[in-house]
Coordinates of C-alpha atoms (C1' of nucleotides) in Angstrom, one line a residue:
Chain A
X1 CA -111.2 -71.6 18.1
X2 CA -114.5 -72.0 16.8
X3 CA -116.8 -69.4 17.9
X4 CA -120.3 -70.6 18.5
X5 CA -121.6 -67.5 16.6
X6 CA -125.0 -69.4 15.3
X7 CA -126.1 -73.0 14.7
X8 CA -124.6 -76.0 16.3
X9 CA -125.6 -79.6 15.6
X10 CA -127.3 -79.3 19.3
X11 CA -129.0 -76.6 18.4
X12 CA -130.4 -78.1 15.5
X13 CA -131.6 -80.7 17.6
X14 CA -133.0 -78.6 20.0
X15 CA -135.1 -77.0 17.3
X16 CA -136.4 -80.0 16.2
X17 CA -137.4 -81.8 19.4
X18 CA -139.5 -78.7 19.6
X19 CA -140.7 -79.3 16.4
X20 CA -141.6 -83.3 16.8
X21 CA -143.4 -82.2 20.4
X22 CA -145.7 -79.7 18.5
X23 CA -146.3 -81.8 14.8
X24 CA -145.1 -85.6 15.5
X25 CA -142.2 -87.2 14.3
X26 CA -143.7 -87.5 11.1
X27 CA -144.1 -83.3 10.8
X28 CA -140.3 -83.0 11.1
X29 CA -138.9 -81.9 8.3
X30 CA -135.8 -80.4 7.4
X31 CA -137.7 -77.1 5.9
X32 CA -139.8 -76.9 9.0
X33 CA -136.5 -76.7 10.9
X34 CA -134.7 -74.3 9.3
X35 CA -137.7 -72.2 8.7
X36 CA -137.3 -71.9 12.5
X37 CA -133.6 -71.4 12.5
X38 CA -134.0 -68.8 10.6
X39 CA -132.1 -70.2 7.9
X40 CA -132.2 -71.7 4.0
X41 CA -132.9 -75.5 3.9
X42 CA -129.6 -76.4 2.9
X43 CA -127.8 -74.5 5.1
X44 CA -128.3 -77.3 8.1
X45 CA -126.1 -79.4 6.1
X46 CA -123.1 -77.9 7.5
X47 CA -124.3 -79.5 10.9
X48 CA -126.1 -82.5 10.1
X49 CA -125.8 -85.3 7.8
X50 CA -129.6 -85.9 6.4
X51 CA -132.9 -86.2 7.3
X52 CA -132.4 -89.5 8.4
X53 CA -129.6 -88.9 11.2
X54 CA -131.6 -85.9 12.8
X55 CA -134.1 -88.2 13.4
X56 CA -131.7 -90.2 14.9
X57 CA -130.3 -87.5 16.6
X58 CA -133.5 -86.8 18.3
X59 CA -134.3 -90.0 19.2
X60 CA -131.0 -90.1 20.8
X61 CA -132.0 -87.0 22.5
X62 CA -135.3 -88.3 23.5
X63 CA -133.9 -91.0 25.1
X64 CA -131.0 -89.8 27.7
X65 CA -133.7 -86.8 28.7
X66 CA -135.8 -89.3 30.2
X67 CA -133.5 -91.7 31.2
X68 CA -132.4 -88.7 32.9
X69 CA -135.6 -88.3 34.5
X70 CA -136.5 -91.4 35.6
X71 CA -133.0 -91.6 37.2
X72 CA -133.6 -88.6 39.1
X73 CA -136.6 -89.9 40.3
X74 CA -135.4 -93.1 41.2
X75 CA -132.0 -91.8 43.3
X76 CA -131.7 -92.4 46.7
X77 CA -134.9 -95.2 46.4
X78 CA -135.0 -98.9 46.3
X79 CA -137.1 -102.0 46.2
X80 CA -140.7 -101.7 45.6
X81 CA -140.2 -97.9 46.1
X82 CA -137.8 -97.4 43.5
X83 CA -139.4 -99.7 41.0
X84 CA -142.7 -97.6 41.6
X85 CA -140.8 -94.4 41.2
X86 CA -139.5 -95.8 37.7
X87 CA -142.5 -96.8 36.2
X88 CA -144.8 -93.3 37.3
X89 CA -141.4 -91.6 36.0
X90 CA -141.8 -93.3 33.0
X91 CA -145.3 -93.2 32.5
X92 CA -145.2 -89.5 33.3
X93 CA -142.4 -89.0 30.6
X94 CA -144.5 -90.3 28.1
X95 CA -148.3 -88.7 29.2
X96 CA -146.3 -84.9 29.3
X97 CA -144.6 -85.4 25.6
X98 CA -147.0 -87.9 23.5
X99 CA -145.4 -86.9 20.3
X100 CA -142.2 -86.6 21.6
X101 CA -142.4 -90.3 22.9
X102 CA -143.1 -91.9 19.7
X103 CA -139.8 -90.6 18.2
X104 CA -138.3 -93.0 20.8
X105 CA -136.4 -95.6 19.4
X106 CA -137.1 -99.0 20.6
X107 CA -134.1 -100.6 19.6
X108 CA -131.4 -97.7 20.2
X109 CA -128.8 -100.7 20.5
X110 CA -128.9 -101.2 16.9
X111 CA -127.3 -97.8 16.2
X112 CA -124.2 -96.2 17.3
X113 CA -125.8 -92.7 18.0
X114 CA -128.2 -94.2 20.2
X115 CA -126.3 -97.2 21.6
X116 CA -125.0 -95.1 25.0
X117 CA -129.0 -93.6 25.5
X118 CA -130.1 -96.9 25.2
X119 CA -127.7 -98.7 27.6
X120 CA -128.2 -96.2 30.2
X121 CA -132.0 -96.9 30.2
X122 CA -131.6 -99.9 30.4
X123 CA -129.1 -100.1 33.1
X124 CA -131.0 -97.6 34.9
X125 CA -133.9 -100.4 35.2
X126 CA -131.4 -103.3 35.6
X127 CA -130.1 -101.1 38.6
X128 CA -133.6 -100.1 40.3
X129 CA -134.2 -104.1 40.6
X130 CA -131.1 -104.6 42.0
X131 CA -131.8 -106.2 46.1
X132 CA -134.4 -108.5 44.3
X133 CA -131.8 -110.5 44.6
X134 CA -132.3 -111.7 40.5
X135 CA -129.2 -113.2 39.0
X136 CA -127.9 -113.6 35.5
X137 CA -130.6 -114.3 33.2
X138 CA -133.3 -114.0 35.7
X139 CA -132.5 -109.9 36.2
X140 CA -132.9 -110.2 32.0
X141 CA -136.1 -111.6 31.8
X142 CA -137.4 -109.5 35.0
X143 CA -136.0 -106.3 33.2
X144 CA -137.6 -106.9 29.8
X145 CA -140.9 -107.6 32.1
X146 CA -140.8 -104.0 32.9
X147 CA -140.2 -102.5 29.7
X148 CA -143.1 -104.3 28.2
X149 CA -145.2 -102.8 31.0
X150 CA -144.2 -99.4 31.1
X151 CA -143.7 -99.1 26.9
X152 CA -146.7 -100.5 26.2
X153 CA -148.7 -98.5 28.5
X154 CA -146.8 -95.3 27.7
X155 CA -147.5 -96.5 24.1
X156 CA -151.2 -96.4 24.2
X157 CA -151.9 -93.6 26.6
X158 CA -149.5 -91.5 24.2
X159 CA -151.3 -92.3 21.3
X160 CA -154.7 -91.5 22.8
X161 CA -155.2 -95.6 22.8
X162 CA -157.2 -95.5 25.7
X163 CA -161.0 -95.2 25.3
X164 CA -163.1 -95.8 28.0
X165 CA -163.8 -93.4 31.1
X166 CA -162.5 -95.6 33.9
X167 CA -159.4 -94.2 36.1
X168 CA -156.2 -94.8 33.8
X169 CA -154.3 -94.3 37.3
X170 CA -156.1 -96.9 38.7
X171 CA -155.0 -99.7 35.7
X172 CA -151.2 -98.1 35.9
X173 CA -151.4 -98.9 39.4
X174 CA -152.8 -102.7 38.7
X175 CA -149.6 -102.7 36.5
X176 CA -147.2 -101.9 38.9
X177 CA -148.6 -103.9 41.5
X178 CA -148.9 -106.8 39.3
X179 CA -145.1 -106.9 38.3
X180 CA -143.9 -106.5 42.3
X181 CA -145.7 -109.6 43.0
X182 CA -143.6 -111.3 40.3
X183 CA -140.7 -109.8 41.7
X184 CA -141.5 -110.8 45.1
X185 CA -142.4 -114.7 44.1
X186 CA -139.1 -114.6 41.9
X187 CA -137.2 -113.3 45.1
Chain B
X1 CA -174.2 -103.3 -12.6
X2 CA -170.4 -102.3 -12.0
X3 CA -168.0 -105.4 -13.4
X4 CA -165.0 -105.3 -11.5
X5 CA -163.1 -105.2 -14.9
X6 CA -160.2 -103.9 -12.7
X7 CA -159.1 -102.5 -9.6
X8 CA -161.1 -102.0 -6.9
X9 CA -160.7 -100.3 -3.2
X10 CA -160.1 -103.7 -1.6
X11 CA -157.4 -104.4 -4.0
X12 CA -155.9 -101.5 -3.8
X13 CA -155.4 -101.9 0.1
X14 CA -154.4 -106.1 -0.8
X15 CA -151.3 -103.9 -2.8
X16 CA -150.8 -101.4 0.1
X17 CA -150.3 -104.1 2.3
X18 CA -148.1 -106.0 0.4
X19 CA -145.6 -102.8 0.1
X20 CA -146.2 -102.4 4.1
X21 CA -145.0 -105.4 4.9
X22 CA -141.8 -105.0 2.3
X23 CA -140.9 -101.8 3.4
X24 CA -142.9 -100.5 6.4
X25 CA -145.4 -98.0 6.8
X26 CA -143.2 -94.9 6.2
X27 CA -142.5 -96.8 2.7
X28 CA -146.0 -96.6 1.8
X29 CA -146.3 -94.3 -1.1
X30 CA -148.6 -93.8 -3.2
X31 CA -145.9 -94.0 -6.7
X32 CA -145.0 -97.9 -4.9
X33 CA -148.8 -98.8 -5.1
X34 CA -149.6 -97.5 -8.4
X35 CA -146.7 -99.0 -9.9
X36 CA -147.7 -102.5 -8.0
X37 CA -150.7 -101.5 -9.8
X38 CA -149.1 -101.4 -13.2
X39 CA -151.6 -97.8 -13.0
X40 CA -150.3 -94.3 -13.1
X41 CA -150.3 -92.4 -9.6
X42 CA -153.5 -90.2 -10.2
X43 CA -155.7 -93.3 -11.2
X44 CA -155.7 -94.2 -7.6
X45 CA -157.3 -91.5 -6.2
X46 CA -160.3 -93.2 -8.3
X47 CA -160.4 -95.5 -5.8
X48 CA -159.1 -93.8 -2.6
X49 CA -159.4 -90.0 -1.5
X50 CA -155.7 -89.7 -0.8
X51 CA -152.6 -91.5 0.9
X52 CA -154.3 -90.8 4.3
X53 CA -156.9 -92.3 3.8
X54 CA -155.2 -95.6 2.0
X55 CA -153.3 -95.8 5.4
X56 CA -156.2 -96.0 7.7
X57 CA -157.5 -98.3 5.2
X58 CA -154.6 -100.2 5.4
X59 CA -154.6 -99.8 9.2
X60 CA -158.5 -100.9 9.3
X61 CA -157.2 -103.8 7.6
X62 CA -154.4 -104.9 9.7
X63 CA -156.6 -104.8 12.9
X64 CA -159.2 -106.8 10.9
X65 CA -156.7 -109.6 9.8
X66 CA -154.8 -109.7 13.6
X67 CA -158.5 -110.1 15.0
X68 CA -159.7 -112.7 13.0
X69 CA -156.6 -114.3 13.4
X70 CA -156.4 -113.9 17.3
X71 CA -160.1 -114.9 17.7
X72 CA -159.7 -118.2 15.7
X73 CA -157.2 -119.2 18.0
X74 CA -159.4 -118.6 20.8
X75 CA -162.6 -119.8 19.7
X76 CA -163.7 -123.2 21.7
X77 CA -161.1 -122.3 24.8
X78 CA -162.0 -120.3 28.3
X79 CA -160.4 -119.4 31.1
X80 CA -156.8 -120.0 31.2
X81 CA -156.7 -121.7 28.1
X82 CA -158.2 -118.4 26.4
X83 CA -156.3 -115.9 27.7
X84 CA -153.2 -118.2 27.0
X85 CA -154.0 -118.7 23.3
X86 CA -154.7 -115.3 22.7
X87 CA -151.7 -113.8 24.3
X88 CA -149.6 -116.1 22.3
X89 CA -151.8 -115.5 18.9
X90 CA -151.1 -111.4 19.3
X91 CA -147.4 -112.1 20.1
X92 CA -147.1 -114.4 16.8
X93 CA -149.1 -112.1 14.4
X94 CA -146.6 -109.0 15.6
X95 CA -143.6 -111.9 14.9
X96 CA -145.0 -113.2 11.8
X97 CA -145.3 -109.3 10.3
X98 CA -143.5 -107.1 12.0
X99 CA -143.4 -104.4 9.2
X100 CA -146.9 -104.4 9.1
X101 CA -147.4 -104.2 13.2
X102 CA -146.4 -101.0 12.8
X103 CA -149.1 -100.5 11.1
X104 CA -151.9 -100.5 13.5
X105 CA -153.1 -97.8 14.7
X106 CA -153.5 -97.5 18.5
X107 CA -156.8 -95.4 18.6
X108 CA -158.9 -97.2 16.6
X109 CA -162.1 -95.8 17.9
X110 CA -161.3 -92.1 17.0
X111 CA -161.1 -93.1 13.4
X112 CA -165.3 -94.5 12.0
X113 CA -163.0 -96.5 9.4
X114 CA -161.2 -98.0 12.1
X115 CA -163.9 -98.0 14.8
X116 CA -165.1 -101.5 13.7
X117 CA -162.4 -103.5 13.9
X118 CA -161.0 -101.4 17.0
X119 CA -164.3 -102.6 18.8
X120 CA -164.2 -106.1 17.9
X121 CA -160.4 -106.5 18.9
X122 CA -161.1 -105.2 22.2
X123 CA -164.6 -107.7 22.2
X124 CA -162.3 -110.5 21.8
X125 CA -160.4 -109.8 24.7
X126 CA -163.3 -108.9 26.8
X127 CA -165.3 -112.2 25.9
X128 CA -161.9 -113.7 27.1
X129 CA -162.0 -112.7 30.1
X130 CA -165.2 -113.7 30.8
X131 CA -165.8 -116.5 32.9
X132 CA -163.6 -115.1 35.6
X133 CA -166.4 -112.8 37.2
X134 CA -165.1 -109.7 36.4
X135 CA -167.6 -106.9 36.8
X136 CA -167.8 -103.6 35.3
X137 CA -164.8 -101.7 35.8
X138 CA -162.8 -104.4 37.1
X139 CA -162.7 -105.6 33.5
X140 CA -161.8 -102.9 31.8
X141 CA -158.8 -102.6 33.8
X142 CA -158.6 -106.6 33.2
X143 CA -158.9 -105.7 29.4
X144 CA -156.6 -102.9 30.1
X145 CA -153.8 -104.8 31.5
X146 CA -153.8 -107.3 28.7
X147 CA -153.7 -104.6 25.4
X148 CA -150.5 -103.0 27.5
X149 CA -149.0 -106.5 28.1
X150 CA -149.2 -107.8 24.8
X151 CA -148.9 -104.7 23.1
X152 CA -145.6 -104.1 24.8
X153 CA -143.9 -107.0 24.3
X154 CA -145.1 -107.3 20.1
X155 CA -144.2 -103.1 19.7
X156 CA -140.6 -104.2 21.2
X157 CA -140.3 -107.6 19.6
X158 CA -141.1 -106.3 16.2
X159 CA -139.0 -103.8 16.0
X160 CA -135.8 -105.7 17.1
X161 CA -135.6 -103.9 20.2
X162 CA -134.8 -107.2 23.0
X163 CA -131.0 -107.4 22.3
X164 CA -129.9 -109.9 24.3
X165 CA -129.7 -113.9 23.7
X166 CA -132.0 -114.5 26.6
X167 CA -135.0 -116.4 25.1
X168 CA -138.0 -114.2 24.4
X169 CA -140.2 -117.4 24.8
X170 CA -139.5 -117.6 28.4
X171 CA -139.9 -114.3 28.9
X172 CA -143.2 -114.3 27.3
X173 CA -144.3 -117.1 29.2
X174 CA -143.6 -114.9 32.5
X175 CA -145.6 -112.0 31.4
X176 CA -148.9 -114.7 30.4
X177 CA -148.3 -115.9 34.3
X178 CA -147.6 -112.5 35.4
X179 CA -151.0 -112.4 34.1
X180 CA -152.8 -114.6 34.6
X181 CA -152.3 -114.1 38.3
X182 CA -154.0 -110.9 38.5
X183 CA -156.9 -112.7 36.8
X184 CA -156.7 -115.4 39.4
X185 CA -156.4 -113.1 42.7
X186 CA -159.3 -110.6 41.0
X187 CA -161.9 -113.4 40.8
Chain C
dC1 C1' -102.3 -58.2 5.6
dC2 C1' -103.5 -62.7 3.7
dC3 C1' -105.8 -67.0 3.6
dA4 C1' -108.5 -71.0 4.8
dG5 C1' -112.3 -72.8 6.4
dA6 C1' -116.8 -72.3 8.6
dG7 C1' -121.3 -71.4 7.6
dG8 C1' -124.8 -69.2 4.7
dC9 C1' -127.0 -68.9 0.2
dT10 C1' -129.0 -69.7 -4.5
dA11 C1' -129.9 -72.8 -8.3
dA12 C1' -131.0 -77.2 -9.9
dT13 C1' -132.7 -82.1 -9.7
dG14 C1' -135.7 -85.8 -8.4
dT15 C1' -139.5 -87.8 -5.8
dC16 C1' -144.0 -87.4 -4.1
dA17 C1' -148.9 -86.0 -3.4
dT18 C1' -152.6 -83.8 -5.3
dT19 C1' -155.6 -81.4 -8.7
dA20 C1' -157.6 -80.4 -13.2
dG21 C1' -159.1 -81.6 -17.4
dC22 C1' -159.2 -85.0 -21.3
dC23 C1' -160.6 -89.5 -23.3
dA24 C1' -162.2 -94.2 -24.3
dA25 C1' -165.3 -97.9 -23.4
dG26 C1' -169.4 -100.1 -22.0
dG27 C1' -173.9 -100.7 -20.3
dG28 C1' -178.6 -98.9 -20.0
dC29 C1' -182.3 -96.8 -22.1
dG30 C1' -185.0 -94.4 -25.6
Chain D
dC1 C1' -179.7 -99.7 -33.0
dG2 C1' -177.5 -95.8 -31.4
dC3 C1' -176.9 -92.0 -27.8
dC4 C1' -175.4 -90.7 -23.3
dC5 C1' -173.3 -90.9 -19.0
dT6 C1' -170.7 -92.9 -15.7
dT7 C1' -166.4 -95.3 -14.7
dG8 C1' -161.7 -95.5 -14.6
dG9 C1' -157.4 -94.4 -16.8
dC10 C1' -154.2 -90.8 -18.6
dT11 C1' -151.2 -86.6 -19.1
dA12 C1' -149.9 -82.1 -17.6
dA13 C1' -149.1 -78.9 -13.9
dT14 C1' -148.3 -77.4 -9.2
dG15 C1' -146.2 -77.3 -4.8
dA16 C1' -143.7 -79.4 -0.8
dC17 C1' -139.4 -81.6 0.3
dA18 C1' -134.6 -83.7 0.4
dT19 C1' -130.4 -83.4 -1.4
dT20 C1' -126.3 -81.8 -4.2
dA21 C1' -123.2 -78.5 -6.3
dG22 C1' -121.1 -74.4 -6.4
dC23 C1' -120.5 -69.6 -4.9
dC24 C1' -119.7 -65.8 -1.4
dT25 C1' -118.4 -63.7 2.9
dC26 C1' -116.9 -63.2 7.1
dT27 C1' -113.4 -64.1 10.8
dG28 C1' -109.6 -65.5 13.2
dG29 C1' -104.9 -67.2 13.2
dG30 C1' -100.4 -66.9 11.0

DNA sequence: CCCAGAGGCTAATGTCATTAGCCAAGGGCG
DNA sequence: CGCCCTTGGCTAATGACATTAGCCTCTGGG
């Protein structure tokens, strides 16, 4: 069968998330990767479609690595612990890789590529409030409370959105304890 | 002295923004404006140093217009009232533009262009706040809280990323309590 | 041994940003 | 009144990229 004797599409992906974490998802470039492949521009045709879907690709990429994280972190935890796990996972994600967290895509659900990444996330949060006891559209609203929180927050910090000298783990930790009291009074 | 027999920088941005909100900020180019312009491409750097710069202009320019919006909204309201009013002004400028939300840029005071507008954003949401007795670092964690709340929720709501049929107005109503709370057991 | 396809390559095209250098018009000043 | 300079527009040229077309060369399976 096919031998993997150079590039695969994964590979190519690969490159480039290093290339988004160094320049920003607006220094990728097809040239930029293939320059580190080792290879002529159009040659990473034969393993991806267009600028356009390695971006998507990355994204994609982006997304199950730290869903991946965050799950890890989260496992074997619940309640208050777990949902304090997730969100300093999360933040964490985005404060190690800035650049790399602004290639995420915030709505993943809207493309196939991303579609699975996305669900996992997001069932990864609908999971950790799980024995809050929040049913049908209640666990919705509670679940999109927390991804405002942690996005927005990763958002700033990430982008260096955050001016003043005061303890930036001392307003995540407001954060956190100011969505497990609306968790406890929705309870 | 100089009759503005033509275009001007401020006119140039009016035209920038109008392709922002059409096609986003990845679709600003400098070719869209200068044909908007009925101009050829080089003419523009009569009037602005380079596409760089026309973005931070551009961004400058959205933070201006959210602001004055945002602070209309608030002016003759306190407390509760305030903080109401100006989560729900933020939310519906994102809403009401969406292309251009994207626009704004996150670190407003590392940029003198931006710096202005930057500062008076964040004095609207500090003059807010006041009349609930927050003192020195306690509100700059207030002010903290609010940028990531309503930050979070516009990033995700403007770029389609809440899939589900749940209303968003309820959930936005939650996060202004959620908040509002904090406020309330702070003071 | 032969062939097909996988994976690279070069050449060519089109879009942009950016720079250099040219040119017309209009207002201020001698 | 007429000259000069600044303002603002233009064309030409360059260089980065994405993308397409078409060619060439292994390599592994029949």
């Amino acid at each position: 069968m096919v031998v993997k004797r150079s590039l695969t599409p994964a590979a190519v992906v690969d490159v480039a998330l290093g290339i988004v974490d160094e320049h920003g998802p607006d220094g990728l470039t097809l040239a930029a990767v293939a320059h580190a492949c080792g290879v002529a521009t159009p040659s990473l045709y034969k393993h991806v479609a267009s600028l356009g879907e390695l971006k998507t690709l990355v994204g994609a990429r982006v997304l199950e690595d730290m869903t991946d994280r965050i799950a890890t972190t989260v496992l074997g935890t619940s309640g208050d612990e777990a949902v304090t796990g997730l969100m300093r996972a999360y933040r964490a994600y985005g404060a190690t890789h800035p650049k790399r967290y602004a290639a995420l895509p915030m709505d993943p659900l809207h493309d196939p590529i991303q579609e699975a990444a996305g669900a996992k996330l997001v069932g990864v949060m609908y999971a950790t409030l799980r024995g809050y006891g929040l049913e049908g559209s209640a666990a919705v609203h509670a679940t999109r409370r927390l991804r405002v929180l942690v996005h927005g927050f990763a958002s700033i910090e990430s982008e260096g959105g955050f001016g003043l000298p005061e303890d930036l783990d001392d307003t995540y930790d407001q954060l956190i304890q100011m969505y497990l009291a609306t968790l406890r009074s929705e309870s």
